[in-house]
């Protein structure tokens, strides 16, 4: 009953609020939207002037202040009719006939415009807005119960009315709080499970670690017992290296820290084994025992064992008893122990024991007095000592060689000196070796060549053999310089003199070929030497031609032409056949021209894209020349044409061209 009464009162109140003029709902429903499309506005007839309009706020205020009508002012001199506003049409002048009409008159005179039906615009439907209370009321009605249903709460001492909405809200809050608590409990439970899992893992790990430590503890206890027993056996002298290795073999494979302990236990036994050991006389002593312990111990412990057991007797024996001129004992020891000795210990033996004694022996070496050459006892150490030996010993050896060569004379037996020097030529740098040869050997060979006499009738070749014997040691260019300066000038002079005194050309040919055979292959294959022999051959050819022209009564000198070249080749045919045994390579015609240009310090240069009758054109100094290798011709350019010319004529043409410039 009470619920129905309250609902009825609420509906009446809502209706009253809807009918109220100041109600927002009424304003929203009744307010008409202004029409902004109209250009004119209509004044209400009630408000034509201040006198006709009686409801204005201004008149009411004036009446309250005692105004009884009439004009304003002390003497009522104010106007009674308000100033009217006049509307002027667009673009209308001030003197237009309708300009005096007031705005009100123009509005009244305006005739209504009839608009066709088909042009009428449809009016938009008015929007109706609902309040929040109305929306809530409609929602509660749709659910099926009223918004003001009351529930009597009988839980307290007195009944209390409660609305359903309040209970619903409270219930929602309680459900949300319970959900939050359940979610929090779930998170805490997950954390506890994770903590329990990690703790279980730590527990398992600690259990395993405990088992490992227990096992290690038992092993250490066992090792301590074995060490005590080993020390007792060592003291009694009943322990051997093999039994010690077998006792700790399994333990050494499982523990790396035990190597030092076992090494200290084995050290007295090894010292006893190597106490009287001489590595130079018995290099293989103890190799088997050391090799078996190398497999048991780690690198650090093994290096310590070798340095304390092997190194002292080796150092003592090498320093006190080893003779460096007999390298075999130490080399045999290194060969037997090279695999077993750690690299640092082997380097220590070589650097601190072997190398100092070797350098001392080199400094005391006297080449002329000792029968054993120095390379016999020095070269075996080169692969082991390497760069260290080169830095310390090579300069000393060069000094010793210089002293040896200073006391040497070319007439001495060269085999002994060659035996000493030959093995070192490839070891020293080319520059150092050439300096040694130029300083100590070349002057003496030069003296021997100067004293050499070229006598075809009674030739002595001793000095020549002294010089030729050094071809393998003296650099080839140094030897060729000596021959060009001190041998070939004399040889060519003798040949020229012989050719001018009614010679026997068969004897000259044999003499020429005999000298060529005396030159070793290293010299005869050189082009500079071949040029010198070719000069002698040219002299012989000129002598042959001169004899033939003398027999015919002609004694004029003509330049060498193509026919002369043919005669030279015919004469030299027999000589070249004999020289084939010496494997002297025949030069082409172009090579002969190049050698002649090189001899005269001129340049034979190819002219690009210049051809004459299919042959390439060259420049010989200042002369343009064509080389016809097939016919052995030289065609020089002169006076607009090309003419055959010999070497001498070509050289004269070059000098003439230089003089003209």
Coordinates of C-alpha atoms in Angstrom, one line a residue, residues 2 30 63 84 88 108 135 142 181 184 210 231 244 308 312 316 333 366-367 374 482 487 506 529 535 625 652 659:
X2 CA 2.7 2.4 1.0
X30 CA 8.9 23.9 -26.7
X63 CA 7.2 54.1 -12.3
X84 CA 12.2 55.0 -35.3
X88 CA 17.0 51.0 -46.5
X108 CA 3.2 46.0 -42.6
X135 CA 15.6 6.8 -18.5
X142 CA 11.4 -3.0 -18.6
X181 CA 40.3 -12.0 -2.8
X184 CA 44.9 -12.7 -4.7
X210 CA 76.4 -33.9 -0.2
X231 CA 105.9 -42.5 2.5
X244 CA 103.9 -45.9 -7.4
X308 CA 114.3 -30.9 -11.4
X312 CA 120.5 -30.5 -13.9
X316 CA 126.3 -30.3 -15.8
X333 CA 120.5 -36.8 -26.5
X366 CA 141.3 -20.9 -37.0
X367 CA 140.6 -22.0 -40.5
X374 CA 133.6 -25.2 -39.5
X482 CA 137.2 -9.0 -64.0
X487 CA 141.4 -10.7 -69.7
X506 CA 143.3 -23.3 -88.9
X529 CA 131.1 -12.9 -72.6
X535 CA 134.4 -9.5 -81.4
X625 CA 116.4 1.2 -89.3
X652 CA 128.5 6.6 -88.1
X659 CA 126.2 16.3 -84.8

